[in-house]
């Protein structure tokens, strides 16, 4: 399944306009626009955990988990990811982000459900993950540019289907992989 437009949109920064409480709308401003004389960029914006909307009903809970291994040899980075949902709610889709310490070679063949997001970043959609259901596998074979002796791979969830992740620690990993061909687990 291709990386969906919703997953790409969720991976981008969300802009929130703050309304200053108690400020009256003045002439020439639209209702709800900041009117306290404080520029909108300087107005306080409430922070919400990833996937939550401030003032909205509580989100369903899930626990995404990504585990696997990274190996690096002969100019290739092999990555195998096992993504699963430990529950209690189903996840309609999620996106895993892989960031590399070295830029990737310009010409790469990526799996159908992955795309480049910069010189050293790849996004991969996992698809739907049922609560306590089977895991989804993602396999990548990538080439870094410049022939480094080692790479650091940072992996995390950038979109979780709009659920609240009860244990985000098991889907954020960092792995140092020297060019020895050994598999390093995460």
C-alpha positions in Angstrom: 0.0 0.0 0.0 1.5 3.4 -0.9 2.3 6.0 1.7 -1.1 7.8 2.0 -1.6 11.5 1.8 -2.9 11.5 5.3 0.3 10.0 6.6 2.4 12.5 4.8 0.2 15.4 6.1 0.5 14.0 9.6 4.3 14.0 9.3 4.3 17.7 8.6 4.2 20.4 11.2 0.7 21.5 12.3 0.1 25.2 12.6 -2.3 26.2 15.4 -3.6 29.7 15.8 -4.0 30.8 19.4 -6.9 33.0 20.6 -6.0 35.2 23.5 -8.7 34.6 26.2 -10.7 37.7 27.2 -9.6 39.8 24.2 -12.4 41.4 22.3 -12.5 41.4 18.5 -11.6 44.8 17.1 -12.6 46.4 13.9 -10.9 44.9 10.9 -10.2 41.6 12.5 -11.9 38.4 12.1 -13.6 36.6 15.0 -11.2 34.3 16.8 -8.1 36.2 15.6 -5.6 37.3 18.2 -6.4 40.9 19.2 -4.2 41.5 22.3 -1.5 43.3 20.3 0.7 40.2 20.6 1.7 38.8 17.2 0.1 35.4 16.5 3.6 33.8 16.3 4.3 35.0 19.9 0.9 34.0 21.4 1.1 31.0 23.7 -0.1 27.8 22.0 -1.2 24.9 24.1 0.9 21.8 23.6 -0.7 18.4 22.9 1.0 15.0 22.7 1.4 13.6 19.2 -1.9 12.5 17.8 -4.0 14.5 20.3 -6.1 17.6 19.7 -6.5 20.1 22.5 -10.0 20.3 23.9 -11.2 17.2 22.0 -12.7 14.0 23.4 -10.1 11.5 24.7 -8.4 9.5 22.0 -8.4 5.7 21.8 -5.3 4.2 23.3 -2.9 1.8 21.6 0.7 0.7 22.0 2.8 0.7 18.8 6.0 -1.3 19.0 8.8 -1.4 16.4 11.6 -4.0 16.8 14.1 -5.5 14.4 17.7 -5.2 13.3 20.2 -3.1 11.3 23.3 -4.4 9.6 25.8 -2.5 7.4 28.3 -4.1 5.0 29.6 -3.8 1.5 28.0 -0.3 1.2 24.5 -1.5 2.0 22.3 -0.9 5.1 19.9 -3.7 5.6 17.0 -2.9 8.0 14.2 -5.3 9.1 11.4 -3.8 11.1 8.6 -5.7 12.9 5.7 -3.2 13.7 2.9 -4.3 15.9 0.1 -2.9 18.1 -0.1 -4.3 21.6 -3.5 -2.6 22.1 -6.1 -2.0 23.4 -7.4 -0.1 20.3 -6.8 -0.9 16.6 -4.6 1.5 14.6 -5.8 2.3 11.1 -2.3 3.2 9.8 1.0 4.3 11.1 4.2 5.7 9.6 7.7 4.8 10.7 10.5 7.4 10.2 14.1 6.3 9.6 16.8 9.0 9.9 20.4 8.2 9.0 23.6 9.9 10.2 24.9 9.9 6.6 23.0 11.1 3.5 21.6 8.3 1.3 22.7 7.7 -2.3 20.5 9.7 -4.6 19.4 6.7 -6.7 17.6 4.1 -4.5 14.9 1.6 -5.0 12.5 1.8 -2.0 9.7 -0.6 -1.1 6.3 0.4 -2.5 5.1 1.7 0.9 8.2 3.9 1.6 9.4 7.3 0.3 12.3 9.7 0.8 11.8 12.7 3.0 15.1 14.5 2.6 18.7 13.5 2.0 18.9 11.2 5.0 15.3 10.3 5.9 12.9 7.6 4.7 9.2 7.3 5.8 7.5 3.9 5.6 3.8 3.2 6.1 3.0 0.1 8.1 -0.7 -0.1 7.2 -3.4 -1.0 9.7 -2.3 -2.7 12.9 -5.0 -4.6 14.8 -4.8 -4.7 18.6 -2.9 -7.8 19.6 -3.0 -8.9 15.9 -0.1 -9.9 13.7 2.9 -7.8 13.1 3.7 -6.0 9.8 7.2 -6.5 8.3 9.2 -3.8 6.6 12.5 -4.6 4.8 14.8 -2.0 3.4 18.2 -2.3 1.6 19.7 1.2 1.3 23.0 2.6 0.2 24.6 5.6 2.0 26.4 8.2 0.0 30.1 8.8 0.5 31.1 5.3 1.8 31.0 5.9 5.6 32.6 3.3 8.0 29.4 3.4 10.2 25.9 4.7 10.3 23.5 5.7 13.0 19.9 4.8 12.3 17.2 6.6 14.3 13.7 5.1 14.1 10.5 6.4 15.5 6.7 6.6 14.8 5.8 9.9 13.0 2.1 9.0 12.6 0.1 6.6 14.8 -3.4 6.7 13.2 -4.6 9.3 15.6 -4.5 7.2 18.7 -2.7 7.9 22.0 0.4 5.7 22.4 0.5 4.5 26.0 4.2 3.4 25.8 6.1 5.5 23.2 9.4 4.2 24.4 9.1 0.9 22.5 8.8 2.6 19.1 11.8 5.0 19.4 15.2 3.5 18.8 18.8 4.6 17.9 21.2 2.0 16.5 24.9 2.4 15.7 25.9 0.0 12.9 29.6 -0.2 12.0 30.3 -1.6 8.5 31.1 -5.1 9.8 28.0 -7.0 8.6 26.9 -7.8 12.1 23.2 -7.4 12.9 22.4 -4.9 15.7 19.0 -5.4 17.3 16.6 -2.7 18.4 
